[in-house]
CSV table of C-alpha atoms in Angstrom, one decimal:
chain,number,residue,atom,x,y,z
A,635,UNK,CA,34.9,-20.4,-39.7
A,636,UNK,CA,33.1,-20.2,-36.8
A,637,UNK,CA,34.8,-19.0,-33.3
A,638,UNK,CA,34.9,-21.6,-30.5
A,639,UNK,CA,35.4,-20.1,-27.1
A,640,UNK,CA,38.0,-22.6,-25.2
A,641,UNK,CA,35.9,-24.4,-22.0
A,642,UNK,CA,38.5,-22.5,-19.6
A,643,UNK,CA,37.2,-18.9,-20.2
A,644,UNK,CA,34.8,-17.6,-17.5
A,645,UNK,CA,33.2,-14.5,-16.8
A,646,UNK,CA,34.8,-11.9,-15.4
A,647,UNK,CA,34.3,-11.1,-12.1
A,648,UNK,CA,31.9,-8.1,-11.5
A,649,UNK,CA,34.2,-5.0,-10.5
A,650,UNK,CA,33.8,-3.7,-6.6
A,651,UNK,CA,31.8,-0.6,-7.8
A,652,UNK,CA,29.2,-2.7,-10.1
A,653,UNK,CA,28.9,-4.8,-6.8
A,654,UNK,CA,27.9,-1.7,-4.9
A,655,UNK,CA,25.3,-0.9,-7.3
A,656,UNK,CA,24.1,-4.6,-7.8
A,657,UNK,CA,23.1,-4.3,-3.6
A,658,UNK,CA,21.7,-0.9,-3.8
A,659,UNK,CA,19.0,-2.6,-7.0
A,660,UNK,CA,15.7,-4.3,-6.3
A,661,UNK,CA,15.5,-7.7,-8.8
A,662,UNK,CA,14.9,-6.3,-12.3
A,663,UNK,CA,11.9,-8.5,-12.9
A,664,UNK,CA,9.0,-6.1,-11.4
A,665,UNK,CA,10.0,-3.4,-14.1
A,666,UNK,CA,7.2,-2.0,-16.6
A,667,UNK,CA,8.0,-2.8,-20.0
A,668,UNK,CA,6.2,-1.3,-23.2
A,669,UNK,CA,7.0,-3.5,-26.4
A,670,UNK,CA,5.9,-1.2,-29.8
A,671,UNK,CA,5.6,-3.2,-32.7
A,672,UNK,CA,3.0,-3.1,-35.8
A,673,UNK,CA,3.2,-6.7,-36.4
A,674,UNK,CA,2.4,-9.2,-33.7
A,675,UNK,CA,4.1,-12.1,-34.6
A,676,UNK,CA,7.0,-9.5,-33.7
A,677,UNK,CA,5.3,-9.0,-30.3
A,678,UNK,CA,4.7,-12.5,-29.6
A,679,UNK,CA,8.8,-12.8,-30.4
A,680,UNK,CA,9.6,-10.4,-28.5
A,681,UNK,CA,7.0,-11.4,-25.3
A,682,UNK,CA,8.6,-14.7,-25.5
A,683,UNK,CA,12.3,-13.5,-25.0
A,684,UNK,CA,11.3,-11.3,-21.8
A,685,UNK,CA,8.9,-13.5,-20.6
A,686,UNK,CA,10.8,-13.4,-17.4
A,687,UNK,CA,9.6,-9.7,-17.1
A,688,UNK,CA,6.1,-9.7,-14.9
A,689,UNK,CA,4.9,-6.2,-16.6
A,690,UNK,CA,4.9,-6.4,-20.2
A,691,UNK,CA,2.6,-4.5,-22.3
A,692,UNK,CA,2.5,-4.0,-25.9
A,693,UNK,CA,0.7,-1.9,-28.2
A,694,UNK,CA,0.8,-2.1,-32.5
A,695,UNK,CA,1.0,1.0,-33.9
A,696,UNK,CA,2.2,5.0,-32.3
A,697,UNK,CA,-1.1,6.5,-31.1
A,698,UNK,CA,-1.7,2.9,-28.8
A,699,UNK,CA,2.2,3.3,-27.4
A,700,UNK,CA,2.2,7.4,-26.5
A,701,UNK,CA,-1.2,6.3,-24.9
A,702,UNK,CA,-0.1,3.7,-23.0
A,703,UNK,CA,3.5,5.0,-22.3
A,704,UNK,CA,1.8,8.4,-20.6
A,705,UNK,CA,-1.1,6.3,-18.6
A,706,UNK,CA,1.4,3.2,-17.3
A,707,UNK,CA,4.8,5.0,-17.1
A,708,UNK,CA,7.1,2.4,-18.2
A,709,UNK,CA,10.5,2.2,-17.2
A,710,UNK,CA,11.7,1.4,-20.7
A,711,UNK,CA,9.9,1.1,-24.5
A,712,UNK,CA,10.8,-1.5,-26.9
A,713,UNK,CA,10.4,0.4,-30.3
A,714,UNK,CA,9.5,-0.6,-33.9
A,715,UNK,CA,11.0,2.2,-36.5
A,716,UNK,CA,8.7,1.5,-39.4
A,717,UNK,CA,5.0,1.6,-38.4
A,718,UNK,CA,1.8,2.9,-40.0
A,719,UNK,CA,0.7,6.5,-38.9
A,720,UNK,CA,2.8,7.9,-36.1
A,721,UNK,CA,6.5,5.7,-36.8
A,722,UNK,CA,8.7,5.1,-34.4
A,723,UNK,CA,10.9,8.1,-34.9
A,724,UNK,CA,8.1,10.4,-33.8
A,725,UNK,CA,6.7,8.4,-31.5
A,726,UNK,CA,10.8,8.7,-29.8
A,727,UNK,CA,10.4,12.6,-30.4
A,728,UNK,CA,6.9,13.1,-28.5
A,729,UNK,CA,8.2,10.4,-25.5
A,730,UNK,CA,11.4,12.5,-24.8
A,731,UNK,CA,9.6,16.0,-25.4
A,732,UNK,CA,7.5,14.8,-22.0
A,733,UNK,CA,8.8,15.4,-18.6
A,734,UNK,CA,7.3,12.3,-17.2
A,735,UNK,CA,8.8,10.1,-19.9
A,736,UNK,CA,12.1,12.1,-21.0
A,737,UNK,CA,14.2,9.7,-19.0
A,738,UNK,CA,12.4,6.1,-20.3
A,739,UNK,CA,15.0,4.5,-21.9
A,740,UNK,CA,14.0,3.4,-25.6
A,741,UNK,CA,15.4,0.9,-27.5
A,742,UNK,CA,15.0,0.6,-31.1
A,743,UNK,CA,14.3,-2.4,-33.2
A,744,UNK,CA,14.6,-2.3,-36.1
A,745,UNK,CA,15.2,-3.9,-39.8
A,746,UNK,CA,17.3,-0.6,-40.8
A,747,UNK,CA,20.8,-1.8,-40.3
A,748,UNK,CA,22.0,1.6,-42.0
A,749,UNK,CA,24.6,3.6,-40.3
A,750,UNK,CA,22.6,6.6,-41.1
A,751,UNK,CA,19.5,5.3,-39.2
A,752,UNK,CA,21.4,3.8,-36.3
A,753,UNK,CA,22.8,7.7,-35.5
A,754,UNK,CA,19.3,9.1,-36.2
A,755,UNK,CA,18.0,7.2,-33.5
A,756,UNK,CA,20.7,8.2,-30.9
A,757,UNK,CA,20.3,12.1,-31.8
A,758,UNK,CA,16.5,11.4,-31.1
A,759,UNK,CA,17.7,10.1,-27.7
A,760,UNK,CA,17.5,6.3,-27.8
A,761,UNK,CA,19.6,4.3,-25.6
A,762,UNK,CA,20.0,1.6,-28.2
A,763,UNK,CA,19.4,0.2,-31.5
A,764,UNK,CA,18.6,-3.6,-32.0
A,765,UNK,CA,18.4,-4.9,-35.9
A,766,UNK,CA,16.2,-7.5,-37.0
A,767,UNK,CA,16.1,-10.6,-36.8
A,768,UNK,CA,16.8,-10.6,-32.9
A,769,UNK,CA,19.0,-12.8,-30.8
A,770,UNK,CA,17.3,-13.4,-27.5
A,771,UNK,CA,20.4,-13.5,-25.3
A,772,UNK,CA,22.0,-10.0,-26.7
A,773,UNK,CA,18.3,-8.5,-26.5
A,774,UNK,CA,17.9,-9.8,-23.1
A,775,UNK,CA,21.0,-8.4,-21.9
A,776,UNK,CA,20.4,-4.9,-23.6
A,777,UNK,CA,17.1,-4.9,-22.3
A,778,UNK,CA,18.8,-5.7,-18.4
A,779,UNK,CA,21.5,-3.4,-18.7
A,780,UNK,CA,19.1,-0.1,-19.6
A,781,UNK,CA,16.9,-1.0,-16.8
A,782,UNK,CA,19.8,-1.2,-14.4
A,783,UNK,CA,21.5,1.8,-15.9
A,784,UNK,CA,18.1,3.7,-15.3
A,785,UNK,CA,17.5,2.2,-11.7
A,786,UNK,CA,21.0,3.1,-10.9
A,787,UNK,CA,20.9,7.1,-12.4
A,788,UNK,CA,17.5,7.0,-9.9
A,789,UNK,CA,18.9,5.8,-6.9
A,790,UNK,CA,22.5,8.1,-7.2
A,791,UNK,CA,20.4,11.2,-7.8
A,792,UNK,CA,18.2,10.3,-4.4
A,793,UNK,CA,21.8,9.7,-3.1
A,794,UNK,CA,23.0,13.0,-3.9
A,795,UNK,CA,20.2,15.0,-1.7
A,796,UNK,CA,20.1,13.4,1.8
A,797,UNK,CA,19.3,14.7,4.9
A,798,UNK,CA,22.4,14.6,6.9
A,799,UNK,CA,21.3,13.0,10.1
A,800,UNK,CA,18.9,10.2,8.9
A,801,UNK,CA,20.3,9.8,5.4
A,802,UNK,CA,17.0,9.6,4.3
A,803,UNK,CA,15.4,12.1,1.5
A,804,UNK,CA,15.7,15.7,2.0
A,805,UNK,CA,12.8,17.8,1.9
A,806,UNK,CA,13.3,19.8,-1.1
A,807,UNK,CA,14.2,16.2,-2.6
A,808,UNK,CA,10.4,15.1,-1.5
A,809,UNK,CA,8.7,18.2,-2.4
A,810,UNK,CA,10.2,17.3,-5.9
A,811,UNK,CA,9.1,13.9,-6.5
A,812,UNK,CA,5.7,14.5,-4.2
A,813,UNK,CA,4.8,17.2,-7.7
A,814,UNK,CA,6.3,15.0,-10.4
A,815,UNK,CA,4.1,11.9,-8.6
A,816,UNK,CA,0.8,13.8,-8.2
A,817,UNK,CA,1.1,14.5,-12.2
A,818,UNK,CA,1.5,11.2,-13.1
A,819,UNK,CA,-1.5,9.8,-10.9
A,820,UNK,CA,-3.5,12.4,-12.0
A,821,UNK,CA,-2.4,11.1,-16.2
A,822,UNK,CA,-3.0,7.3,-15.3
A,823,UNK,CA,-5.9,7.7,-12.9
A,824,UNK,CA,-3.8,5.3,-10.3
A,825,UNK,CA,-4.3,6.2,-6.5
A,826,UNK,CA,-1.6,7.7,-4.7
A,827,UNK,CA,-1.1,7.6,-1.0
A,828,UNK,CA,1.2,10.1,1.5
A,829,UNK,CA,1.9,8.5,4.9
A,830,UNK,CA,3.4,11.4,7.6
A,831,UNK,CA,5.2,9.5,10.7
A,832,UNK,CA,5.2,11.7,13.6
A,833,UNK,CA,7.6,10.4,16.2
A,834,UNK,CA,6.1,11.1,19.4
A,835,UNK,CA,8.2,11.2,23.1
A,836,UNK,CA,11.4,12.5,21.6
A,837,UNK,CA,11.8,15.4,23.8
A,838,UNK,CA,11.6,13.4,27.0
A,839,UNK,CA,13.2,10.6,25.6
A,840,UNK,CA,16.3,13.7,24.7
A,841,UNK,CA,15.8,15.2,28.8
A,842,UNK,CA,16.7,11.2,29.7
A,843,UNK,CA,19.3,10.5,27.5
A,844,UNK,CA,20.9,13.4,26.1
A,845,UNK,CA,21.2,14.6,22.4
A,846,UNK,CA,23.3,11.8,20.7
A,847,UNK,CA,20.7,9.4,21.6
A,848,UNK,CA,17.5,11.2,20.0
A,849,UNK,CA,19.6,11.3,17.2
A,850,UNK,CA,20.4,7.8,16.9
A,851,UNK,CA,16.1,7.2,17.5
A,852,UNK,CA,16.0,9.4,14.4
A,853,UNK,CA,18.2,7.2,12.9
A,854,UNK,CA,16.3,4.2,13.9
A,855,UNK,CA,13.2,5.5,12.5
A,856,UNK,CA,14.5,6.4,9.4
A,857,UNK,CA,15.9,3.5,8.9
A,858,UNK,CA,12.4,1.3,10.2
A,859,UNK,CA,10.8,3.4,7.1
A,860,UNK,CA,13.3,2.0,4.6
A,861,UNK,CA,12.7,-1.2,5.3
A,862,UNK,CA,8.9,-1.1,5.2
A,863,UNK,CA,8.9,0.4,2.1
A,864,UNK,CA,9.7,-2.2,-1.2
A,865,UNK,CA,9.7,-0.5,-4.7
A,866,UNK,CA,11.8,1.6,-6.4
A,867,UNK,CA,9.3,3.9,-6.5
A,868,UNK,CA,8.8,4.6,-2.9
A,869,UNK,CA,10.6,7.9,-1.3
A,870,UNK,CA,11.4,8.4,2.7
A,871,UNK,CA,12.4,11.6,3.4
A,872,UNK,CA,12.9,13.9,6.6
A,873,UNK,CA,9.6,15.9,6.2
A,874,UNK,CA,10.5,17.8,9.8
A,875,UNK,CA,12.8,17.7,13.0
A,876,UNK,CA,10.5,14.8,14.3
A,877,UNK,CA,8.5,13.9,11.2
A,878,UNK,CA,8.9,11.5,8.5
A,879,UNK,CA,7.3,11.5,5.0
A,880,UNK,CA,6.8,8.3,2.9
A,881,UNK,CA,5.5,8.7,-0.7
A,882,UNK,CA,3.6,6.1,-2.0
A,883,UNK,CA,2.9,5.8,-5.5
A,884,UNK,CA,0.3,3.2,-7.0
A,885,UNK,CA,-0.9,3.1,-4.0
A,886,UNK,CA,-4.6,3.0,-2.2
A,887,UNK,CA,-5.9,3.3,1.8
A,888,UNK,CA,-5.5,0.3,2.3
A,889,UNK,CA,-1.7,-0.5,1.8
A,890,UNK,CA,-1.0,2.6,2.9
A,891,UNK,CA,-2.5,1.6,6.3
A,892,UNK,CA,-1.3,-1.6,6.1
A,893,UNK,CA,2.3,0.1,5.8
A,894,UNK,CA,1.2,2.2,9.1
A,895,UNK,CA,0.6,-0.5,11.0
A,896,UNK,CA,4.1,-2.4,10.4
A,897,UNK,CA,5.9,0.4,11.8
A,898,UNK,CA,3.8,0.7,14.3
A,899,UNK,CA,4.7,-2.9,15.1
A,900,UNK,CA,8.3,-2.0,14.5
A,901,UNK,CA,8.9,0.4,17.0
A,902,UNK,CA,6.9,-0.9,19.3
A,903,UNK,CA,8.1,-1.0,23.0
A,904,UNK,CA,11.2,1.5,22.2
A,905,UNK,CA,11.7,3.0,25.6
A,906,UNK,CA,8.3,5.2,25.2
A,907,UNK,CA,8.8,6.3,21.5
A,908,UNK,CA,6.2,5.7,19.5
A,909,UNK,CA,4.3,7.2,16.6
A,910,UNK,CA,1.2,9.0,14.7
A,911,UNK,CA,0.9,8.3,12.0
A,912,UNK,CA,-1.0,10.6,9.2
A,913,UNK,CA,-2.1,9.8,5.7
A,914,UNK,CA,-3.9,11.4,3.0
A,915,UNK,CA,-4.9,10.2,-0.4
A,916,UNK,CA,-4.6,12.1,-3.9
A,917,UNK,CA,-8.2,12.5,-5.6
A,918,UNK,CA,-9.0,14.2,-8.5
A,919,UNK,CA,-6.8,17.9,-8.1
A,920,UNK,CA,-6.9,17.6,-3.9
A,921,UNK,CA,-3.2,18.3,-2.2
A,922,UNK,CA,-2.1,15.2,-0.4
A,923,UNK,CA,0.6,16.5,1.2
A,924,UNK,CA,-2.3,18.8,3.3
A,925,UNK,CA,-4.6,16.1,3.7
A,926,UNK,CA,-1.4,14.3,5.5
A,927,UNK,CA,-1.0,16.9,8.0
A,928,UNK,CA,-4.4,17.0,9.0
A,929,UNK,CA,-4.3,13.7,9.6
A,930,UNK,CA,-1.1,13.5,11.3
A,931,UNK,CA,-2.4,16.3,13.8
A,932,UNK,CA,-5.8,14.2,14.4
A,933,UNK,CA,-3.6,11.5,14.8
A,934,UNK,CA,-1.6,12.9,17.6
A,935,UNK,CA,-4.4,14.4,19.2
A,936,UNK,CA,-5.6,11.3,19.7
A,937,UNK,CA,-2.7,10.2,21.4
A,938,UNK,CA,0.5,8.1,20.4
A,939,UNK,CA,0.2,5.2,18.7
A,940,UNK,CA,-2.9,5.8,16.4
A,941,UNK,CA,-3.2,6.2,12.5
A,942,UNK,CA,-5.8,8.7,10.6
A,943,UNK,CA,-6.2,8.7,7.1
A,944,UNK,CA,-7.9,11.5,4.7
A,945,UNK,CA,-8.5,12.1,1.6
A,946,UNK,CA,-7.3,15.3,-0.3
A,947,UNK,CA,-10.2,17.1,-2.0
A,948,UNK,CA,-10.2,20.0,-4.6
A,949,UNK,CA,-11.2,22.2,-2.0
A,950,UNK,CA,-9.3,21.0,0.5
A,951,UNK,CA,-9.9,18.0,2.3
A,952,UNK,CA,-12.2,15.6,3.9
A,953,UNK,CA,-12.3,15.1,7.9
A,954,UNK,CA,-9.9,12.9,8.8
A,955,UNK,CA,-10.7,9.0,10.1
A,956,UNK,CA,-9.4,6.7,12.3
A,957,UNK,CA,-8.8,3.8,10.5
């Protein structure tokens, strides 16, 4: 006999904690999703139940997914078991044997509904199994709760290592990602731009007001960066006493500029504080991080308020441009 849930019952209300993390999340409807199936009335299916999802790819068989999965970088693989070739099983093996991908969440689906299968795919490292035939609203909220679970491991370990004035990134934290970020523009062949902020003024602006209030200007800064930037992707960190980095994944010259410019705007008029702003471009095996402090000190040489941009080479770096 089938259960009937009385009228009455609502859901419960989200828990103080799951609220904390809920505001700390960017919507879940930008994230990169890889669907892996070999037939594609099964992709079509499954397309159709995350259509709400703008970034959906699929591939149909194991060689297409590792390709795709190392070039795109999802943030979470849909994944058929039984496939011609390479199967799902090792397709799970090779995704969690590379650093880039070892913390994609993959979820399993599946005809197997043997308990033997189900705990082979967890000792793989799955994050869930889903049998066949699939129920749109339980795969839609599996689907939603590994993205948020992944989101949410992201942002508490970028939690875990702040600078303790700013509470933005600290600099071994953005050395970190600035390595793991180069290696995966360099994979997918997508650009990759470092933007240095070099707040200019702050020791006069310190003889005027005293200490507590150039820290609080730090603090304003840091927080101006935050709010320019909008991905999860995106890093602000304390780069030096007076300098702030912003990494900029999937990004070209042009947004990154664009990104210069609104703080520029933002701080405008601050009781003489203002900034230089320095950015450099990954190309081929170039150092942006370099290329970003030449242009940062062409930047300040040419006096407060102006943005240079260059682009790392592999044997250094071009001159730096006004842009």
């Amino acid at each position: 006999m089938p259960l009937t849930l009385p009228s009455s019952i609502r859901p419960a209300a989200p828990s103080p904690l799951a609220s904390r993390l809920d505001s700390l999340l960017p919507a879940l409807a930008d994230a990169r999703v890889l669907l892996v199936d070999d037939d594609p009335g099964m992709i079509q299916v499954l397309g159709r139940l995350l259509s709400g999802y703008s970034q959906l790819r699929f591939a149909t068989d194991g060689a297409q997914a590792l390709a795709i999965a190392r070039s795109w970088q999802p943030e979470l693989v849909l994944l058929d078991a039984e496939m011609p070739g390479i199967d799902g099983f090792e397709v799970c093996r090779q995704l969690k044997a590379d650093p880039l991908l070892a913390e994609v969440p993959v979820i399993f689906v599946t005809q197997h509904t043997d308990a033997r299968v189900e705990a082979a795919v967890f000792e793989l490292g799955a994050a869930d199994f889903v049998a066949k035939p699939v129920a749109g609203p339980a795969l839609r909220a599996r689907v939603a709760m590994q993205l948020r679970l992944h989101r949410t491991a992201q942002r508490l370990l970028r939690l875990a290592r702040r600078d303790a004035l700013t509470g933005v990134a600290e600099r071994a934290q953005f050395n970190d990602e600035l390595d793991l970020e180069c290696r995966r523009a360099r994979r997918s062949g997508q650009p990759l731009a470092l933007l240095l902020a070099g707040l200019e003024g702050l020791t006069a602006y310190r003889e005027r007001h005293g200490q507590g209030a150039a820290d609080n200007a730090l603090r304003h800064v840091a927080n101006l960066a935050q709010h320019a930037l909008q991905r999860p992707g995106d890093l602000v960190a304390r780069h030096g006493d007076e300098v702030f980095a912003l990494l900029l994944p999937d990004t070209n010259a042009a947004g990154a500029a664009a990104l210069a410019a609104r703080l520029l705007q933002a701080l405008n008029g601050e009781d003489a504080l203002t900034l230089a702003i320095g950015i450099g471009l990954l190309a081929s095996e170039g150092d942006p991080a370099a290329a970003a402090e030449a242009a940062l000190a062409a930047a300040r040489a040419a006096g407060a308020g102006r943005v240079y941009v260059c682009a790392a080479t592999a044997d250094g770096h071009e001159p730096p441009l006004a842009t």
